[in-house]
Amino acid sequence: MCTDEATFKLDGLIDEEVGPFHLFEVDVCYSKSVSIAQALQTTRQSLQMIGSVVISAQMPEKEQPIIVQLHGRSIDKKDMIWDETGVFFRVFRLEEGKDEDELVLLYESEAIKNHSHPQWAEFQLGTQDAADNRNRLLEVWVMYRDVDGSEGFIGKFLTTYAKMKYGPGPDNVYAIINEKKQHEKKNYENSGRMELVKFTDVSFFSFLDYIVSGTQLHYEVAINFASESSPNICDQQRFDADVQMAIRAIGGILKDYTPNRLFAAFGLGAKTPPTFQEAHEFHLNFNIDPICRGLDGVVDAYRKAQAVVTPMRTAKFAPIVSYATKLSHRSGFRGLHYHVLAIFTRGIPTDMKELSTAVAGAADAPLSIVILGVGSADFSPLIKLASKRKEGARTCLQFIALDDILESGDSGSENRSRIAQKALQAIPEQMTDFMHSSNIAAKPPIQVCRSPLFHCSSLIPDRPTQFVFDGYLSPLLTPQLPRSDRRGSDSQYLDVEIGARHHPVIRVPERCHSVLQTTREQYQRRLKERGLAKVCSFHFISRRSARSYQGMPSASHGTSD
């Protein structure tokens, strides 16, 4: 994630020290161009601009892996008996040198024992390593390994990325050649064959690809009010300070990925008014909507809730995790929203089994969970839960002990930076894992063209359209109420009879300017539907452009579908 701040100190510009220049990397990531220009000002009271600085950034090309799988056919045996000898292969990139070619090892396969037709597992090669040049030669050595670890050479063959790209088939069946045996034996053909059975170019989208394509990160906060014993004033003040620091540290980064700067806040482990029943999932602001405006709104809601709730001695985390999972599923179009739930606690929950089930359900949702332990309690059950890895399931939970991060001698900004780095370092990988497992591709940003001459909002005025007539108005031009089947504004429009031949001058509001751009074919169609045989000509003068519109048909200028 783009979280760092780049600081530049420019000396010697116009023979004086300018001072520090700050720029966040997130500005570079979101920039539409490869360069960002900002003005430089002196530190004096005059704030006189003395120059500018241009920061250029270039994103390196992503590493797109190649998935390859090879099978062996009739590979030579060692002394006619394999015993426990294993067969494996190595893939080298051939680098041209001045005197002799150099081999760069790219991959070594697993060894398959006692088999002349080995079927190795698929493996990955980096595009930049194997195909920086499409005709880059790749040399594959087929070897054997004895039980004592000694290795022997069976043979080799050459291929290229361009050739393998044709996929499985006769063109990608290679003869394994042992040059020594080839010179010694006249009737030597090969030492076996290698067959390409799978070749795939894989496009893995990165975290930044999804962010640029429109994915938003939503920050949710949950605070556990429960405490096994009544804390003294000093302990409570320290807990409050650490929680507020962590809320701002994590939110200070995620807010740049949330355009509306709205954050949901929840509470648990307390008895809430007015009935003071046990609650393990309640809105921190005690409103119907848990959304708070900005990080200050979250902190204010926590302070106000702390004054009215009664802390319990135990808490349950499963309800709030399940609620956040449902919230993430209902957040909108899949792939455009991802949620980060931060749970602050000073103790462990009593529903560890239910929490484990809820976390397993959250693995299938666009959600990451960060549990932050505040204080010196024993958090070993939560650490154990966060370290559990279920085969085939996505990892979405991590635990962080704030006491292991905070340093009393460091400044608040340094502590906040460490909290944010520790809490958010796994979020990009967890989000991309969810996107890949859900087969969600990062699409390019939607480019919206807003023409200055026409916009759909002009067809639906926000107030009744008012017309001002200058000059004589023919009695044949009579205002009528809009038809019931007409879409658009409820304003009046002019119904022009065929006999009207006067040319009144009409000033049209700006919002109707684009309505007048309706094509002649649309007017003719409407006239035909209303039974009008001829078209009348009028001169419409827009208040904005003062332009004459000639040859307009005798239909109401307010009718727009």
Coordinates of C-alpha atoms in Angstrom, one line a residue:
M1 CA 0.0 0.0 0.0
C2 CA 1.2 3.5 -0.7
T3 CA 1.7 4.8 2.8
D4 CA 5.1 6.4 2.9
E5 CA 5.8 10.1 2.7
A6 CA 8.7 11.3 0.5
T7 CA 10.5 14.4 1.8
F8 CA 12.9 16.4 -0.4
K9 CA 15.2 19.2 0.7
L10 CA 16.1 21.5 -2.1
D11 CA 19.2 23.6 -1.7
G12 CA 20.7 26.1 -4.0
L13 CA 17.5 27.0 -5.7
I14 CA 17.8 30.8 -6.5
D15 CA 20.8 30.8 -4.1
E16 CA 18.8 30.2 -1.0
E17 CA 17.6 27.2 1.0
V18 CA 14.0 26.4 0.2
G19 CA 13.2 23.9 3.0
P20 CA 11.5 20.6 3.0
F21 CA 9.0 19.6 0.3
H22 CA 6.5 16.9 1.2
L23 CA 4.7 14.5 -1.1
F24 CA 2.7 11.3 -0.3
E25 CA 3.3 8.3 -2.4
V26 CA -0.4 7.8 -2.6
D27 CA -0.6 11.0 -4.7
V28 CA 1.8 9.4 -7.1
C29 CA -0.1 6.2 -7.2
Y30 CA -3.4 8.0 -8.0
S31 CA -1.9 10.5 -10.4
K32 CA -3.3 10.2 -13.9
S33 CA 0.1 11.1 -15.4
V34 CA 3.7 9.9 -14.7
S35 CA 4.7 13.3 -13.2
I36 CA 3.4 15.6 -10.5
A37 CA 4.3 19.2 -10.4
Q38 CA 3.9 21.4 -7.2
A39 CA 4.9 25.0 -6.6
L40 CA 7.7 25.9 -4.2
Q41 CA 7.3 28.8 -1.8
T42 CA 9.7 30.4 0.6
T43 CA 9.3 30.0 4.3
R44 CA 9.0 33.7 4.8
Q45 CA 5.8 35.5 5.6
S46 CA 5.5 36.7 2.0
L47 CA 5.0 33.1 0.8
Q48 CA 6.5 34.2 -2.5
M49 CA 6.6 31.4 -5.1
I50 CA 10.2 30.9 -6.3
G51 CA 9.9 27.9 -8.5
S52 CA 8.4 24.5 -8.9
V53 CA 9.4 20.9 -8.6
V54 CA 8.4 17.9 -10.8
I55 CA 8.4 14.4 -9.3
S56 CA 8.3 11.6 -11.9
A57 CA 7.5 8.0 -11.1
Q58 CA 7.5 4.9 -13.2
M59 CA 5.9 1.7 -12.2
P60 CA 7.9 -1.4 -13.1
E61 CA 6.2 -4.1 -15.2
K62 CA 4.4 -6.8 -13.3
E63 CA 5.9 -10.2 -13.1
Q64 CA 3.5 -12.4 -15.1
P65 CA 4.2 -16.1 -14.4
I66 CA 4.3 -18.9 -16.9
I67 CA 2.9 -22.2 -15.8
V68 CA 4.6 -25.2 -17.3
Q69 CA 4.3 -29.0 -16.8
L70 CA 6.6 -31.6 -18.3
H71 CA 6.3 -35.4 -18.5
G72 CA 9.1 -37.9 -19.3
R73 CA 8.8 -40.8 -21.7
S74 CA 11.2 -43.9 -21.8
I75 CA 14.0 -42.2 -20.0
D76 CA 17.2 -44.2 -19.8
K77 CA 17.7 -46.3 -16.7
K78 CA 20.8 -46.3 -14.6
D79 CA 22.6 -49.7 -15.1
M80 CA 19.3 -51.1 -16.2
I81 CA 18.0 -51.0 -12.6
W82 CA 16.5 -47.9 -11.0
D83 CA 16.5 -49.0 -7.4
E84 CA 15.8 -45.9 -5.4
T85 CA 17.2 -43.5 -7.9
G86 CA 15.1 -40.4 -8.5
V87 CA 14.8 -38.5 -11.8
F88 CA 14.5 -34.7 -11.9
F89 CA 15.3 -31.8 -14.2
R90 CA 16.7 -28.3 -14.1
V91 CA 15.7 -25.4 -16.3
F92 CA 18.5 -22.9 -17.2
R93 CA 18.4 -19.7 -19.1
L94 CA 21.2 -19.4 -21.7
E95 CA 23.1 -16.1 -21.5
E96 CA 25.4 -15.3 -24.4
G97 CA 28.9 -14.5 -23.2
K98 CA 32.1 -13.3 -25.0
D99 CA 33.9 -16.6 -24.6
E100 CA 31.2 -19.1 -23.7
D101 CA 27.6 -19.1 -22.9
E102 CA 26.5 -18.8 -19.2
L103 CA 23.7 -20.9 -17.7
V104 CA 21.4 -19.2 -15.1
L105 CA 19.3 -21.7 -13.1
L106 CA 15.6 -20.9 -13.1
Y107 CA 13.9 -24.0 -11.7
E108 CA 14.7 -27.4 -10.3
S109 CA 11.9 -30.1 -10.1
E110 CA 11.2 -32.7 -7.5
A111 CA 12.8 -36.1 -7.9
I112 CA 10.5 -39.0 -8.9
K113 CA 11.9 -42.4 -7.9
N114 CA 12.0 -45.6 -9.8
H115 CA 10.1 -44.5 -12.9
S116 CA 11.0 -44.3 -16.6
H117 CA 7.9 -42.3 -17.3
P118 CA 7.9 -39.6 -14.6
Q119 CA 5.1 -37.1 -14.4
W120 CA 6.4 -34.0 -12.7
A121 CA 4.2 -31.4 -11.1
E122 CA 3.5 -28.1 -12.8
F123 CA 5.8 -25.2 -12.0
Q124 CA 6.1 -21.4 -12.6
L125 CA 8.6 -19.4 -14.5
G126 CA 8.8 -15.6 -14.4
T127 CA 8.2 -13.9 -17.7
Q128 CA 11.1 -11.6 -17.3
D129 CA 13.4 -14.5 -16.5
A130 CA 12.3 -16.9 -19.2
A131 CA 11.0 -14.6 -21.9
D132 CA 12.8 -11.2 -21.7
N133 CA 13.5 -12.2 -25.3
R134 CA 10.9 -14.3 -27.0
N135 CA 13.6 -16.4 -28.6
R136 CA 15.7 -16.7 -25.4
L137 CA 17.1 -20.2 -25.3
L138 CA 16.1 -22.4 -22.4
E139 CA 18.2 -25.4 -21.7
V140 CA 16.7 -28.3 -19.7
W141 CA 18.9 -30.9 -18.0
V142 CA 17.4 -34.3 -17.1
M143 CA 19.4 -35.9 -14.2
Y144 CA 19.2 -38.6 -11.6
R145 CA 19.9 -38.6 -7.9
D146 CA 21.0 -41.6 -5.9
V147 CA 20.0 -42.4 -2.3
D148 CA 23.4 -41.1 -1.1
G149 CA 22.7 -37.7 -2.8
S150 CA 25.1 -38.2 -5.7
E151 CA 23.8 -36.9 -9.0
G152 CA 24.3 -38.0 -12.6
F153 CA 23.6 -36.6 -16.1
I154 CA 21.1 -38.3 -18.4
G155 CA 20.7 -35.7 -21.2
K156 CA 19.4 -32.3 -22.2
F157 CA 17.4 -30.4 -24.8
L158 CA 16.8 -26.8 -25.9
T159 CA 13.5 -24.9 -26.2
T160 CA 12.2 -21.3 -26.2
Y161 CA 9.3 -19.4 -24.8
A162 CA 8.0 -18.8 -28.3
K163 CA 8.0 -22.5 -29.1
M164 CA 6.4 -23.6 -25.8
K165 CA 3.6 -21.0 -26.4
Y166 CA 2.2 -23.3 -29.1
G167 CA 1.1 -25.6 -26.3
P168 CA 1.1 -29.4 -26.0
G169 CA 1.5 -31.2 -29.3
P170 CA 4.1 -32.8 -31.6
D171 CA 6.1 -29.5 -31.8
N172 CA 6.8 -29.7 -28.1
V173 CA 8.0 -33.2 -27.8
Y174 CA 11.8 -33.1 -27.2
A175 CA 14.5 -35.7 -27.5
I176 CA 16.8 -35.9 -24.5
I177 CA 20.3 -36.0 -26.0
N178 CA 23.5 -37.1 -24.1
E179 CA 26.3 -35.8 -26.3
K180 CA 28.8 -38.2 -24.7
K181 CA 26.8 -41.2 -25.7
Q182 CA 26.0 -39.7 -29.1
H183 CA 29.7 -39.7 -29.9
E184 CA 30.4 -43.1 -28.4
K185 CA 27.5 -45.0 -29.9
K186 CA 26.9 -45.1 -33.7
N187 CA 23.2 -46.2 -33.4
Y188 CA 22.4 -43.8 -30.5
E189 CA 19.1 -41.9 -31.0
N190 CA 18.2 -40.4 -27.6
S191 CA 18.0 -41.0 -23.9
G192 CA 14.3 -40.6 -23.7
R193 CA 11.8 -37.9 -24.5
M194 CA 10.2 -35.0 -22.7
E195 CA 6.7 -33.9 -23.5
L196 CA 5.1 -30.5 -22.8
V197 CA 1.7 -31.2 -21.3
K198 CA 0.7 -27.8 -20.0
F199 CA 1.7 -24.2 -20.9
T200 CA -0.3 -21.2 -19.6
D201 CA 0.3 -17.5 -19.5
V202 CA -1.2 -16.3 -16.2
S203 CA -2.3 -12.7 -15.6
F204 CA -2.2 -12.0 -11.9
F205 CA -3.6 -8.6 -11.0
S206 CA -1.9 -6.7 -8.2
F207 CA -3.3 -4.8 -5.3
L208 CA -2.7 -1.5 -7.2
D209 CA -4.5 -2.8 -10.3
Y210 CA -7.7 -3.3 -8.3
I211 CA -7.3 0.1 -6.6
V212 CA -6.8 1.9 -9.9
S213 CA -9.8 0.1 -11.4
G214 CA -12.1 1.5 -8.7
T215 CA -12.0 -0.9 -5.7
Q216 CA -12.6 1.0 -2.4
L217 CA -11.4 0.0 1.0
H218 CA -13.9 0.4 3.8
Y219 CA -12.7 0.8 7.4
E220 CA -14.8 -0.6 10.3
V221 CA -14.0 -0.2 14.0
A222 CA -15.2 -2.5 16.8
I223 CA -14.2 -1.7 20.4
N224 CA -14.6 -4.2 23.3
F225 CA -15.6 -2.5 26.5
A226 CA -15.4 -5.6 28.6
S227 CA -12.8 -6.0 31.3
E228 CA -12.3 -8.9 33.7
S229 CA -11.7 -6.4 36.6
S230 CA -12.6 -2.8 37.1
P231 CA -9.6 -0.9 35.8
N232 CA -8.2 2.1 37.7
I233 CA -8.2 5.5 36.2
C234 CA -4.6 5.3 34.9
D235 CA -5.1 2.0 33.2
Q236 CA -8.4 3.2 31.6
Q237 CA -6.7 6.4 30.3
R238 CA -3.9 4.4 28.8
F239 CA -6.4 2.0 27.1
D240 CA -8.3 5.0 25.7
A241 CA -5.1 6.7 24.4
D242 CA -3.8 3.5 22.8
V243 CA -7.2 2.8 21.2
Q244 CA -7.6 6.3 19.8
M245 CA -4.0 6.3 18.5
A246 CA -4.5 2.9 16.7
I247 CA -7.9 4.1 15.3
R248 CA -6.2 7.1 13.8
A249 CA -3.1 5.2 12.7
I250 CA -5.0 2.6 10.7
G251 CA -7.7 5.0 9.5
G252 CA -5.1 7.6 8.5
I253 CA -4.0 5.3 5.7
L254 CA -7.3 3.7 4.8
K255 CA -9.1 7.1 4.4
D256 CA -7.1 7.7 1.3
Y257 CA -8.8 4.6 -0.3
T258 CA -12.3 5.6 0.9
P259 CA -13.6 8.6 -1.1
N260 CA -16.5 9.5 1.2
R261 CA -14.4 9.3 4.4
L262 CA -17.3 7.5 6.2
F263 CA -16.5 4.8 8.7
A264 CA -18.7 2.3 10.5
A265 CA -18.1 1.9 14.3
F266 CA -19.4 -0.8 16.6
G267 CA -19.2 -1.7 20.3
L268 CA -19.4 -5.0 22.2
G269 CA -19.0 -6.4 25.7
A270 CA -21.2 -3.8 27.4
K271 CA -24.8 -3.2 28.7
T272 CA -26.4 -0.5 26.6
P273 CA -29.2 2.0 27.5
P274 CA -32.1 2.2 27.9
T275 CA -32.7 -1.4 29.0
F276 CA -29.0 -2.1 29.8
Q277 CA -29.1 -5.6 28.4
E278 CA -26.0 -7.4 27.3
A279 CA -24.9 -6.4 23.9
H280 CA -22.1 -7.8 21.8
E281 CA -23.0 -6.0 18.6
F282 CA -24.3 -2.4 18.9
H283 CA -23.7 0.8 17.0
L284 CA -21.2 3.0 18.7
N285 CA -23.1 6.2 17.9
F286 CA -26.4 4.6 19.0
N287 CA -28.1 5.6 15.7
I288 CA -29.9 3.4 13.2
D289 CA -26.8 3.8 10.9
P290 CA -23.4 2.9 12.4
I291 CA -21.7 5.3 10.0
C292 CA -19.5 8.1 11.5
R293 CA -18.2 11.0 9.6
G294 CA -14.4 10.9 9.6
L295 CA -12.0 9.5 12.2
D296 CA -13.0 12.4 14.5
G297 CA -16.6 11.1 14.4
V298 CA -15.4 7.6 15.4
V299 CA -13.4 8.9 18.3
D300 CA -16.3 11.2 19.5
A301 CA -18.7 8.3 19.3
Y302 CA -16.4 6.1 21.4
R303 CA -16.1 8.8 24.0
K304 CA -19.8 9.4 24.2
A305 CA -20.6 5.7 24.4
Q306 CA -18.0 5.2 27.1
A307 CA -20.0 7.6 29.3
V308 CA -23.3 5.8 29.0
V309 CA -22.6 2.1 28.7
T310 CA -21.8 -0.3 31.5
P311 CA -18.8 -2.6 30.7
M312 CA -19.2 -6.3 31.2
R313 CA -16.6 -8.8 32.4
T314 CA -16.8 -11.0 29.3
A315 CA -17.3 -10.4 25.6
K316 CA -18.1 -12.4 22.4
F317 CA -16.5 -11.6 19.1
A318 CA -18.5 -13.9 16.8
P319 CA -21.6 -11.7 16.5
I320 CA -19.6 -8.6 15.3
V321 CA -17.5 -10.7 12.9
S322 CA -20.7 -12.3 11.4
Y323 CA -22.3 -8.9 11.1
A324 CA -19.2 -7.5 9.3
T325 CA -19.3 -10.5 7.0
K326 CA -22.9 -9.8 6.0
L327 CA -22.1 -6.1 5.6
S328 CA -19.3 -6.8 3.2
H329 CA -21.5 -9.2 1.1
R330 CA -24.1 -6.4 0.8
S331 CA -21.7 -3.6 0.0
G332 CA -22.3 -3.6 -3.7
F333 CA -20.9 -5.0 -6.9
R334 CA -18.3 -7.7 -6.2
G335 CA -14.8 -6.5 -6.7
L336 CA -15.5 -2.8 -6.1
H337 CA -15.6 -2.9 -2.3
Y338 CA -13.3 -4.5 0.3
H339 CA -13.7 -4.2 4.1
V340 CA -11.1 -4.0 6.9
L341 CA -12.5 -4.7 10.4
A342 CA -10.3 -3.6 13.3
I343 CA -11.3 -5.1 16.7
F344 CA -9.7 -3.5 19.8
T345 CA -9.8 -5.5 23.0
R346 CA -8.0 -5.8 26.4
G347 CA -8.9 -9.4 26.9
I348 CA -9.9 -12.6 25.1
P349 CA -13.5 -13.5 24.1
T350 CA -15.4 -16.4 25.7
D351 CA -16.7 -17.8 22.3
M352 CA -13.5 -18.9 20.7
K353 CA -15.2 -21.9 19.0
E354 CA -17.9 -19.7 17.5
L355 CA -15.3 -17.1 16.6
S356 CA -13.3 -19.7 14.7
T357 CA -16.4 -20.6 12.7
A358 CA -17.2 -16.9 12.0
V359 CA -13.7 -16.3 10.8
A360 CA -13.9 -19.3 8.4
G361 CA -17.1 -17.8 7.0
A362 CA -15.4 -14.4 6.6
A363 CA -12.7 -16.1 4.4
D364 CA -15.3 -16.2 1.5
A365 CA -16.2 -12.5 2.0
P366 CA -14.4 -9.4 0.8
L367 CA -13.2 -8.8 4.4
S368 CA -10.0 -8.7 6.4
I369 CA -10.0 -8.8 10.2
V370 CA -7.3 -7.3 12.4
I371 CA -7.6 -7.9 16.2
L372 CA -5.4 -5.5 18.2
G373 CA -4.7 -6.5 21.8
V374 CA -4.3 -3.5 24.2
G375 CA -2.6 -4.1 27.5
S376 CA -0.6 -6.9 29.0
A377 CA -3.3 -9.7 29.1
D378 CA -2.6 -13.2 27.9
F379 CA -3.7 -13.2 24.2
S380 CA -2.3 -16.7 23.4
P381 CA -5.8 -18.1 22.3
L382 CA -6.1 -15.2 19.8
I383 CA -2.6 -15.7 18.5
K384 CA -3.2 -19.4 18.0
L385 CA -6.4 -18.7 16.2
A386 CA -4.7 -16.2 13.8
S387 CA -1.9 -18.7 13.1
K388 CA -4.3 -21.4 12.0
R389 CA -4.2 -22.2 8.3
K390 CA -7.0 -24.2 6.8
E391 CA -6.1 -25.9 3.6
G392 CA -7.7 -24.3 0.6
A393 CA -9.1 -21.4 2.6
R394 CA -8.0 -17.8 2.4
T395 CA -6.2 -16.2 5.3
C396 CA -8.2 -13.2 6.5
L397 CA -7.3 -12.8 10.2
Q398 CA -4.3 -11.4 12.0
F399 CA -3.6 -10.5 15.6
I400 CA -1.3 -7.7 16.8
A401 CA -0.3 -6.9 20.4
L402 CA 0.1 -3.1 20.7
D403 CA 2.5 -3.5 23.6
D404 CA 5.0 -5.2 21.3
I405 CA 4.8 -2.3 18.9
L406 CA 4.6 0.9 21.0
E407 CA 7.8 2.4 22.3
S408 CA 7.6 4.8 25.2
G409 CA 10.6 6.8 24.1
D410 CA 9.3 7.4 20.5
S411 CA 7.1 10.2 19.3
G412 CA 3.4 9.6 18.6
S413 CA 3.9 9.8 14.8
E414 CA 6.6 7.1 14.9
N415 CA 4.3 4.8 17.0
R416 CA 1.4 5.5 14.6
S417 CA 3.5 4.6 11.7
R418 CA 4.6 1.3 13.2
I419 CA 1.0 0.4 14.1
A420 CA -0.2 1.2 10.5
Q421 CA 2.6 -0.8 9.0
K422 CA 2.1 -3.8 11.2
A423 CA -1.7 -3.8 10.9
L424 CA -2.0 -3.2 7.1
Q425 CA 1.0 -5.1 5.7
A426 CA -1.1 -8.2 5.0
I427 CA -4.1 -6.4 3.6
P428 CA -2.9 -6.2 0.0
E429 CA -2.1 -9.9 -0.2
Q430 CA -5.4 -10.9 1.5
M431 CA -7.4 -8.7 -0.9
T432 CA -5.7 -10.0 -4.0
D433 CA -6.1 -13.6 -2.7
F434 CA -9.9 -13.0 -2.4
M435 CA -10.1 -11.4 -5.9
H436 CA -8.1 -14.2 -7.5
S437 CA -10.1 -17.0 -5.7
S438 CA -13.4 -15.3 -6.8
N439 CA -12.2 -14.9 -10.4
I440 CA -12.5 -11.1 -10.2
A441 CA -10.4 -9.3 -12.8
A442 CA -9.1 -5.7 -12.4
K443 CA -10.9 -3.8 -15.1
P444 CA -9.6 -0.5 -16.5
P445 CA -11.2 2.7 -15.0
I446 CA -14.4 3.8 -16.7
Q447 CA -13.8 7.0 -18.7
V448 CA -16.9 9.2 -18.6
C449 CA -17.3 11.7 -21.4
R450 CA -19.4 14.7 -20.4
S451 CA -20.1 16.8 -23.4
P452 CA -20.5 20.6 -22.7
L453 CA -23.4 20.7 -25.2
F454 CA -25.5 17.9 -23.9
H455 CA -25.9 16.2 -20.5
C456 CA -28.7 13.9 -19.5
S457 CA -29.4 16.0 -16.4
S458 CA -30.5 18.8 -18.7
L459 CA -33.5 16.8 -19.7
I460 CA -34.8 16.7 -16.1
P461 CA -34.9 20.3 -14.8
D462 CA -34.7 20.6 -11.0
R463 CA -37.4 23.3 -11.1
P464 CA -40.3 24.2 -13.4
T465 CA -38.9 25.8 -16.6
Q466 CA -39.8 29.4 -17.1
F467 CA -40.0 31.1 -20.4
V468 CA -39.9 34.8 -21.1
F469 CA -41.4 36.1 -24.3
D470 CA -40.4 39.4 -25.9
G471 CA -42.8 40.7 -28.5
Y472 CA -46.1 39.7 -29.8
L473 CA -47.5 36.2 -29.0
S474 CA -49.9 34.8 -31.4
P475 CA -53.2 33.6 -29.9
L476 CA -52.7 30.4 -31.8
L477 CA -49.8 29.7 -29.4
T478 CA -51.6 28.4 -26.4
P479 CA -49.9 26.9 -23.3
Q480 CA -51.2 23.5 -22.3
L481 CA -50.6 21.2 -19.3
P482 CA -48.2 18.3 -19.8
R483 CA -49.6 15.0 -20.9
S484 CA -49.8 12.2 -18.4
D485 CA -47.6 10.0 -20.5
R486 CA -44.8 12.6 -20.9
R487 CA -41.5 12.0 -19.2
G488 CA -39.3 14.8 -17.9
S489 CA -40.2 18.1 -16.3
D490 CA -43.6 19.0 -15.0
S491 CA -43.3 22.5 -16.6
Q492 CA -45.7 23.9 -19.2
Y493 CA -44.9 23.6 -22.9
L494 CA -46.2 25.3 -26.0
D495 CA -48.5 23.5 -28.3
V496 CA -48.1 25.2 -31.7
E497 CA -51.0 24.9 -34.2
I498 CA -50.3 24.5 -37.9
G499 CA -51.8 27.8 -38.7
A500 CA -49.3 29.7 -36.7
R501 CA -46.9 31.7 -38.9
H502 CA -45.6 34.3 -36.5
H503 CA -42.0 34.2 -35.4
P504 CA -41.9 35.1 -31.7
V505 CA -38.5 35.7 -30.0
I506 CA -38.2 33.3 -27.0
R507 CA -35.5 33.3 -24.4
V508 CA -34.8 29.8 -23.2
P509 CA -33.2 28.9 -19.8
E510 CA -29.7 27.5 -19.9
R511 CA -30.8 24.1 -18.7
C512 CA -33.0 23.7 -21.8
H513 CA -30.2 24.6 -24.2
S514 CA -29.2 20.9 -24.7
V515 CA -32.8 19.9 -25.1
L516 CA -32.8 22.1 -28.3
Q517 CA -30.1 19.9 -29.7
T518 CA -32.7 17.2 -30.4
T519 CA -32.3 15.9 -33.9
R520 CA -34.7 16.8 -36.7
E521 CA -35.7 13.2 -37.1
Q522 CA -37.0 13.1 -33.5
Y523 CA -39.1 16.2 -34.1
Q524 CA -40.5 14.9 -37.4
R525 CA -41.5 11.6 -35.6
R526 CA -43.3 13.5 -32.9
L527 CA -45.1 15.7 -35.4
K528 CA -46.2 12.7 -37.3
E529 CA -47.5 11.0 -34.1
R530 CA -49.6 14.2 -33.4
G531 CA -51.0 14.4 -36.9
L532 CA -49.2 17.6 -38.0
A533 CA -48.6 17.7 -41.7
K534 CA -46.2 20.5 -42.0
V535 CA -43.3 21.9 -40.0
C536 CA -43.3 25.5 -38.8
S537 CA -40.1 27.5 -38.5
F538 CA -39.3 29.5 -35.4
H539 CA -36.3 31.4 -34.2
F540 CA -35.2 30.4 -30.7
I541 CA -32.6 32.5 -29.0
S542 CA -30.8 31.0 -26.0
R543 CA -30.1 33.2 -23.1
R544 CA -26.7 31.8 -22.8
S545 CA -25.4 31.7 -26.4
A546 CA -27.7 34.3 -28.0
R547 CA -27.7 32.1 -31.0
S548 CA -30.6 31.8 -33.6
Y549 CA -32.0 28.4 -34.2
Q550 CA -33.7 28.3 -37.6
G551 CA -35.6 25.5 -39.3
M552 CA -37.0 24.1 -36.0
P553 CA -40.2 22.1 -36.4
S554 CA -43.4 23.3 -34.9
A555 CA -43.3 21.0 -31.9
S556 CA -43.0 21.8 -28.2
H557 CA -39.4 22.5 -27.3
G558 CA -39.9 21.0 -23.9
T559 CA -40.8 17.5 -25.0
S560 CA -37.8 15.3 -24.5
D561 CA -37.9 11.6 -23.9

